[in-house]
């Protein structure tokens, strides 16, 4: 819209400098929007959208069970207050995935949970 107005002012009023000026204004508007979008989506793409303490509580919950070790965890936002997670557990005596999901029920922000279980002969 700014470019069209600038072109009309340039054509009918002789203000030809408005066209490049509106190009710069448009670029600034788009740059500000893009920066806001990057600030909003960056933490999601980098698994930084959840409070680190909450994430650590999830890890501690699983590792409080004997012979269980969380080897990898990825948590990302799927809505305003809900998260999805993929958790890899290494265990010498693994439980079923349903067991892990059951012990994580108190974490009501986790609404989509995928558990990967790996067996290992010895956990240090």
Short mmCIF file of N, CA and C in Angstrom, two decimals:
data_model
loop_
_atom_site.label_atom_id
_atom_site.label_comp_id
_atom_site.label_asym_id
_atom_site.label_seq_id
_atom_site.Cartn_x
_atom_site.Cartn_y
_atom_site.Cartn_z
N UNK A 1 0.84 -1.19 0.00
CA UNK A 1 0.00 0.00 0.00
C UNK A 1 0.88 1.25 0.00
N UNK A 2 1.96 1.21 0.81
CA UNK A 2 2.86 2.36 0.86
C UNK A 2 3.49 2.64 -0.50
N UNK A 3 3.86 1.59 -1.20
CA UNK A 3 4.49 1.76 -2.51
C UNK A 3 3.49 2.36 -3.51
N UNK A 4 2.26 1.93 -3.47
CA UNK A 4 1.25 2.45 -4.39
C UNK A 4 0.99 3.93 -4.11
N UNK A 5 0.86 4.29 -2.85
CA UNK A 5 0.66 5.70 -2.47
C UNK A 5 1.87 6.53 -2.92
N UNK A 6 3.07 6.01 -2.70
CA UNK A 6 4.29 6.73 -3.10
C UNK A 6 4.33 6.93 -4.61
N UNK A 7 3.94 5.90 -5.36
CA UNK A 7 3.91 6.03 -6.83
C UNK A 7 2.90 7.08 -7.28
N UNK A 8 1.74 7.11 -6.65
CA UNK A 8 0.72 8.10 -7.02
C UNK A 8 1.20 9.52 -6.68
N UNK A 9 1.80 9.70 -5.51
CA UNK A 9 2.32 11.01 -5.14
C UNK A 9 3.44 11.42 -6.08
N UNK A 10 4.26 10.46 -6.48
CA UNK A 10 5.35 10.75 -7.41
C UNK A 10 4.82 11.16 -8.78
N UNK A 11 3.80 10.49 -9.25
CA UNK A 11 3.25 10.76 -10.58
C UNK A 11 2.49 12.09 -10.62
N UNK A 12 1.64 12.32 -9.63
CA UNK A 12 0.76 13.49 -9.69
C UNK A 12 1.30 14.71 -8.95
N UNK A 13 2.18 14.54 -8.00
CA UNK A 13 2.69 15.68 -7.24
C UNK A 13 4.19 15.91 -7.45
N UNK A 14 4.83 15.04 -8.22
CA UNK A 14 6.25 15.20 -8.50
C UNK A 14 7.16 14.82 -7.33
N UNK A 15 6.64 14.08 -6.37
CA UNK A 15 7.43 13.68 -5.21
C UNK A 15 8.05 12.29 -5.48
N UNK A 16 8.96 12.23 -6.42
CA UNK A 16 9.53 10.95 -6.84
C UNK A 16 10.42 10.31 -5.78
N UNK A 17 10.89 11.08 -4.82
CA UNK A 17 11.74 10.52 -3.77
C UNK A 17 10.95 9.60 -2.83
N UNK A 18 9.60 9.68 -2.84
CA UNK A 18 8.80 8.87 -1.93
C UNK A 18 8.86 7.37 -2.26
N UNK A 19 9.03 7.03 -3.54
CA UNK A 19 9.05 5.61 -3.92
C UNK A 19 10.21 4.86 -3.26
N UNK A 20 11.47 5.33 -3.39
CA UNK A 20 12.54 4.61 -2.70
C UNK A 20 12.43 4.71 -1.17
N UNK A 21 11.91 5.84 -0.68
CA UNK A 21 11.73 5.98 0.76
C UNK A 21 10.74 4.95 1.30
N UNK A 22 9.66 4.72 0.57
CA UNK A 22 8.67 3.72 1.00
C UNK A 22 9.24 2.30 0.89
N UNK A 23 10.15 2.11 -0.05
CA UNK A 23 10.83 0.81 -0.12
C UNK A 23 11.64 0.54 1.14
N UNK A 24 12.32 1.58 1.62
CA UNK A 24 13.10 1.44 2.85
C UNK A 24 12.18 1.22 4.05
N UNK A 25 11.08 1.99 4.12
CA UNK A 25 10.12 1.83 5.21
C UNK A 25 9.54 0.40 5.19
N UNK A 26 9.18 -0.08 4.02
CA UNK A 26 8.66 -1.45 3.89
C UNK A 26 9.67 -2.48 4.35
N UNK A 27 10.94 -2.27 3.97
CA UNK A 27 11.99 -3.20 4.39
C UNK A 27 12.15 -3.20 5.90
N UNK A 28 12.05 -2.04 6.53
CA UNK A 28 12.14 -1.96 7.99
C UNK A 28 10.97 -2.67 8.66
N UNK A 29 9.78 -2.51 8.13
CA UNK A 29 8.60 -3.17 8.69
C UNK A 29 8.74 -4.69 8.59
N UNK A 30 9.15 -5.17 7.43
CA UNK A 30 9.32 -6.61 7.23
C UNK A 30 10.45 -7.15 8.10
N UNK A 31 11.53 -6.37 8.23
CA UNK A 31 12.65 -6.82 9.08
C UNK A 31 12.22 -6.93 10.53
N UNK A 32 11.44 -5.98 11.01
CA UNK A 32 10.96 -6.04 12.40
C UNK A 32 10.06 -7.26 12.60
N UNK A 33 9.18 -7.52 11.65
CA UNK A 33 8.31 -8.69 11.73
C UNK A 33 9.13 -9.99 11.73
N UNK A 34 10.14 -10.06 10.83
CA UNK A 34 10.97 -11.26 10.74
C UNK A 34 11.75 -11.48 12.03
N UNK A 35 12.25 -10.42 12.64
CA UNK A 35 13.00 -10.55 13.90
C UNK A 35 12.08 -11.10 14.99
N UNK A 36 10.86 -10.58 15.08
CA UNK A 36 9.90 -11.09 16.06
C UNK A 36 9.58 -12.55 15.83
N UNK A 37 9.44 -12.94 14.57
CA UNK A 37 9.16 -14.33 14.23
C UNK A 37 10.33 -15.24 14.64
N UNK A 38 11.56 -14.78 14.41
CA UNK A 38 12.73 -15.57 14.79
C UNK A 38 12.83 -15.70 16.31
N UNK A 39 12.53 -14.62 17.04
CA UNK A 39 12.57 -14.69 18.51
C UNK A 39 11.51 -15.64 19.05
N UNK A 40 10.37 -15.72 18.36
CA UNK A 40 9.29 -16.58 18.82
C UNK A 40 9.55 -18.05 18.48
N UNK A 41 10.07 -18.33 17.29
CA UNK A 41 10.23 -19.72 16.85
C UNK A 41 11.61 -20.31 17.16
N UNK A 42 12.62 -19.47 17.35
CA UNK A 42 13.97 -19.96 17.63
C UNK A 42 14.03 -20.91 18.82
N UNK A 43 13.47 -20.52 19.97
CA UNK A 43 13.51 -21.43 21.12
C UNK A 43 12.83 -22.77 20.86
N UNK A 44 11.79 -22.77 20.07
CA UNK A 44 11.10 -24.02 19.75
C UNK A 44 12.01 -24.92 18.93
N UNK A 45 12.67 -24.34 17.94
CA UNK A 45 13.55 -25.13 17.07
C UNK A 45 14.80 -25.62 17.81
N UNK A 46 15.19 -24.94 18.87
CA UNK A 46 16.39 -25.30 19.61
C UNK A 46 16.09 -26.00 20.93
N UNK A 47 14.86 -26.50 21.11
CA UNK A 47 14.45 -27.19 22.34
C UNK A 47 14.67 -26.33 23.58
N UNK A 48 14.47 -25.04 23.46
CA UNK A 48 14.66 -24.14 24.60
C UNK A 48 13.35 -23.52 25.05
N UNK A 49 12.23 -24.08 24.63
CA UNK A 49 10.95 -23.46 24.93
C UNK A 49 10.35 -23.88 26.26
N UNK A 50 10.99 -24.78 26.97
CA UNK A 50 10.48 -25.23 28.27
C UNK A 50 11.46 -24.80 29.36
N UNK A 51 10.93 -24.53 30.52
CA UNK A 51 11.74 -24.14 31.66
C UNK A 51 12.74 -25.26 31.97
N UNK A 52 14.03 -24.96 32.04
CA UNK A 52 15.04 -26.00 32.30
C UNK A 52 14.79 -26.76 33.61
N UNK A 53 14.21 -26.09 34.60
CA UNK A 53 13.92 -26.78 35.87
C UNK A 53 12.84 -27.83 35.68
N UNK A 54 11.83 -27.51 34.86
CA UNK A 54 10.76 -28.47 34.58
C UNK A 54 11.32 -29.68 33.84
N UNK A 55 12.19 -29.40 32.88
CA UNK A 55 12.85 -30.49 32.13
C UNK A 55 13.68 -31.36 33.07
N UNK A 56 14.41 -30.74 33.99
CA UNK A 56 15.23 -31.50 34.93
C UNK A 56 14.36 -32.33 35.87
N UNK A 57 13.19 -31.82 36.25
CA UNK A 57 12.28 -32.58 37.10
C UNK A 57 11.79 -33.84 36.38
N UNK A 58 11.57 -33.73 35.07
CA UNK A 58 11.16 -34.90 34.28
C UNK A 58 12.28 -35.94 34.28
N UNK A 59 13.49 -35.48 34.04
CA UNK A 59 14.64 -36.39 34.05
C UNK A 59 14.80 -37.05 35.42
N UNK A 60 14.71 -36.24 36.47
CA UNK A 60 14.86 -36.78 37.84
C UNK A 60 13.78 -37.80 38.16
N UNK A 61 12.57 -37.56 37.68
CA UNK A 61 11.46 -38.49 37.92
C UNK A 61 11.77 -39.87 37.34
N UNK A 62 12.26 -39.89 36.11
CA UNK A 62 12.59 -41.17 35.47
C UNK A 62 13.79 -41.81 36.14
N UNK A 63 14.81 -41.01 36.42
CA UNK A 63 16.04 -41.55 36.99
C UNK A 63 15.90 -41.91 38.47
N UNK A 64 14.81 -41.51 39.10
CA UNK A 64 14.59 -41.91 40.49
C UNK A 64 14.23 -43.39 40.58
N UNK A 65 13.76 -43.94 39.46
CA UNK A 65 13.50 -45.38 39.39
C UNK A 65 14.86 -46.08 39.27
N UNK A 66 15.00 -47.19 39.94
CA UNK A 66 16.27 -47.90 39.96
C UNK A 66 16.67 -48.39 38.56
N UNK A 67 17.94 -48.21 38.22
CA UNK A 67 18.54 -48.67 36.97
C UNK A 67 18.02 -47.95 35.72
N UNK A 68 17.55 -46.73 35.87
CA UNK A 68 17.02 -45.97 34.73
C UNK A 68 17.90 -44.74 34.50
N UNK A 69 18.23 -44.49 33.25
CA UNK A 69 19.05 -43.33 32.89
C UNK A 69 18.46 -42.69 31.65
N UNK A 70 18.21 -41.40 31.71
CA UNK A 70 17.74 -40.67 30.53
C UNK A 70 18.97 -40.31 29.70
N UNK A 71 19.04 -40.88 28.51
CA UNK A 71 20.21 -40.63 27.67
C UNK A 71 19.97 -39.47 26.70
N UNK A 72 18.72 -39.17 26.39
CA UNK A 72 18.41 -38.08 25.47
C UNK A 72 16.98 -37.64 25.71
N UNK A 73 16.75 -36.35 25.66
CA UNK A 73 15.41 -35.82 25.85
C UNK A 73 15.24 -34.57 24.98
N UNK A 74 14.15 -34.53 24.26
CA UNK A 74 13.79 -33.37 23.44
C UNK A 74 12.36 -33.00 23.78
N UNK A 75 12.17 -31.74 24.16
CA UNK A 75 10.84 -31.26 24.51
C UNK A 75 10.59 -29.98 23.72
N UNK A 76 9.44 -29.92 23.07
CA UNK A 76 9.12 -28.73 22.30
C UNK A 76 7.64 -28.36 22.47
N UNK A 77 7.38 -27.08 22.26
CA UNK A 77 6.05 -26.53 22.46
C UNK A 77 5.15 -26.91 21.29
N UNK A 78 3.92 -27.38 21.62
CA UNK A 78 2.95 -27.68 20.58
C UNK A 78 1.70 -26.81 20.70
N UNK A 79 1.57 -26.11 21.83
CA UNK A 79 0.53 -25.11 22.00
C UNK A 79 0.97 -24.18 23.12
N UNK A 80 0.11 -23.28 23.53
CA UNK A 80 0.51 -22.29 24.53
C UNK A 80 1.00 -22.92 25.83
N UNK A 81 0.33 -23.97 26.29
CA UNK A 81 0.69 -24.58 27.58
C UNK A 81 1.01 -26.06 27.50
N UNK A 82 1.19 -26.59 26.31
CA UNK A 82 1.42 -28.03 26.17
C UNK A 82 2.69 -28.30 25.37
N UNK A 83 3.33 -29.40 25.75
CA UNK A 83 4.59 -29.78 25.13
C UNK A 83 4.54 -31.24 24.66
N UNK A 84 5.32 -31.52 23.65
CA UNK A 84 5.56 -32.89 23.21
C UNK A 84 6.99 -33.24 23.61
N UNK A 85 7.23 -34.52 23.83
CA UNK A 85 8.57 -34.93 24.25
C UNK A 85 8.94 -36.27 23.65
N UNK A 86 10.21 -36.41 23.34
CA UNK A 86 10.80 -37.69 22.99
C UNK A 86 11.89 -37.94 24.02
N UNK A 87 11.77 -39.05 24.74
CA UNK A 87 12.71 -39.36 25.81
C UNK A 87 13.31 -40.73 25.55
N UNK A 88 14.64 -40.77 25.53
CA UNK A 88 15.35 -42.05 25.40
C UNK A 88 15.85 -42.47 26.77
N UNK A 89 15.49 -43.69 27.15
CA UNK A 89 15.87 -44.23 28.45
C UNK A 89 16.76 -45.44 28.23
N UNK A 90 17.87 -45.48 28.97
CA UNK A 90 18.76 -46.64 28.95
C UNK A 90 18.59 -47.33 30.30
N UNK A 91 18.41 -48.65 30.26
CA UNK A 91 18.18 -49.37 31.50
C UNK A 91 18.72 -50.79 31.42
N UNK A 92 19.18 -51.26 32.56
CA UNK A 92 19.57 -52.67 32.65
C UNK A 92 18.35 -53.53 32.94
N UNK A 93 17.32 -52.92 33.51
CA UNK A 93 16.07 -53.61 33.80
C UNK A 93 14.91 -52.70 33.36
N UNK A 94 14.66 -52.63 32.06
CA UNK A 94 13.67 -51.66 31.57
C UNK A 94 12.23 -52.03 31.94
N UNK A 95 11.43 -50.98 32.05
CA UNK A 95 9.99 -51.13 32.25
C UNK A 95 9.31 -50.97 30.90
N UNK A 96 8.01 -51.14 30.88
CA UNK A 96 7.25 -50.91 29.65
C UNK A 96 7.10 -49.41 29.44
N UNK A 97 6.80 -49.02 28.22
CA UNK A 97 6.59 -47.59 27.95
C UNK A 97 5.41 -47.06 28.75
N UNK A 98 4.42 -47.90 28.97
CA UNK A 98 3.27 -47.47 29.78
C UNK A 98 3.68 -47.11 31.21
N UNK A 99 4.66 -47.83 31.75
CA UNK A 99 5.14 -47.52 33.10
C UNK A 99 5.75 -46.11 33.13
N UNK A 100 6.59 -45.81 32.15
CA UNK A 100 7.23 -44.49 32.11
C UNK A 100 6.18 -43.39 31.93
N UNK A 101 5.21 -43.64 31.08
CA UNK A 101 4.15 -42.65 30.88
C UNK A 101 3.34 -42.45 32.15
N UNK A 102 3.14 -43.51 32.90
CA UNK A 102 2.38 -43.43 34.14
C UNK A 102 3.12 -42.60 35.19
N UNK A 103 4.43 -42.80 35.32
CA UNK A 103 5.17 -42.02 36.32
C UNK A 103 5.31 -40.55 35.91
N UNK A 104 5.11 -40.27 34.62
CA UNK A 104 5.19 -38.88 34.15
C UNK A 104 3.82 -38.19 34.11
N UNK A 105 2.78 -38.86 34.56
CA UNK A 105 1.44 -38.26 34.58
C UNK A 105 1.37 -36.94 35.36
N UNK A 106 2.09 -36.77 36.46
CA UNK A 106 2.02 -35.49 37.17
C UNK A 106 2.50 -34.29 36.34
N UNK A 107 3.24 -34.55 35.29
CA UNK A 107 3.71 -33.48 34.42
C UNK A 107 2.63 -33.20 33.37
N UNK A 108 1.63 -32.44 33.78
CA UNK A 108 0.44 -32.24 32.95
C UNK A 108 0.70 -31.40 31.70
N UNK A 109 1.84 -30.76 31.61
CA UNK A 109 2.15 -30.01 30.39
C UNK A 109 2.63 -30.93 29.26
N UNK A 110 3.02 -32.15 29.59
CA UNK A 110 3.42 -33.12 28.56
C UNK A 110 2.16 -33.80 28.03
N UNK A 111 1.74 -33.43 26.83
CA UNK A 111 0.52 -34.01 26.30
C UNK A 111 0.78 -35.02 25.19
N UNK A 112 1.95 -35.01 24.62
CA UNK A 112 2.30 -36.00 23.60
C UNK A 112 3.69 -36.51 23.94
N UNK A 113 3.77 -37.78 24.30
CA UNK A 113 5.00 -38.34 24.83
C UNK A 113 5.41 -39.58 24.06
N UNK A 114 6.66 -39.60 23.63
CA UNK A 114 7.23 -40.77 22.97
C UNK A 114 8.42 -41.23 23.82
N UNK A 115 8.41 -42.50 24.18
CA UNK A 115 9.47 -43.07 25.01
C UNK A 115 10.22 -44.12 24.20
N UNK A 116 11.53 -44.01 24.18
CA UNK A 116 12.39 -45.01 23.54
C UNK A 116 13.16 -45.72 24.65
N UNK A 117 13.13 -47.02 24.65
CA UNK A 117 13.80 -47.79 25.69
C UNK A 117 14.96 -48.56 25.07
N UNK A 118 16.13 -48.38 25.65
CA UNK A 118 17.33 -49.09 25.23
C UNK A 118 17.85 -49.89 26.40
N UNK A 119 18.19 -51.14 26.14
CA UNK A 119 18.74 -51.97 27.22
C UNK A 119 20.27 -51.92 27.17
N UNK A 120 20.84 -51.99 28.33
CA UNK A 120 22.29 -51.95 28.45
C UNK A 120 22.68 -52.89 29.58
N UNK A 121 23.80 -53.53 29.46
CA UNK A 121 24.24 -54.48 30.48
C UNK A 121 24.62 -53.82 31.79
N UNK A 122 25.15 -52.60 31.71
CA UNK A 122 25.61 -51.95 32.92
C UNK A 122 25.41 -50.45 32.78
N UNK A 123 24.84 -49.84 33.82
CA UNK A 123 24.69 -48.39 33.85
C UNK A 123 25.59 -47.86 34.95
N UNK A 124 26.40 -46.87 34.58
CA UNK A 124 27.36 -46.31 35.55
C UNK A 124 26.76 -45.12 36.25
#
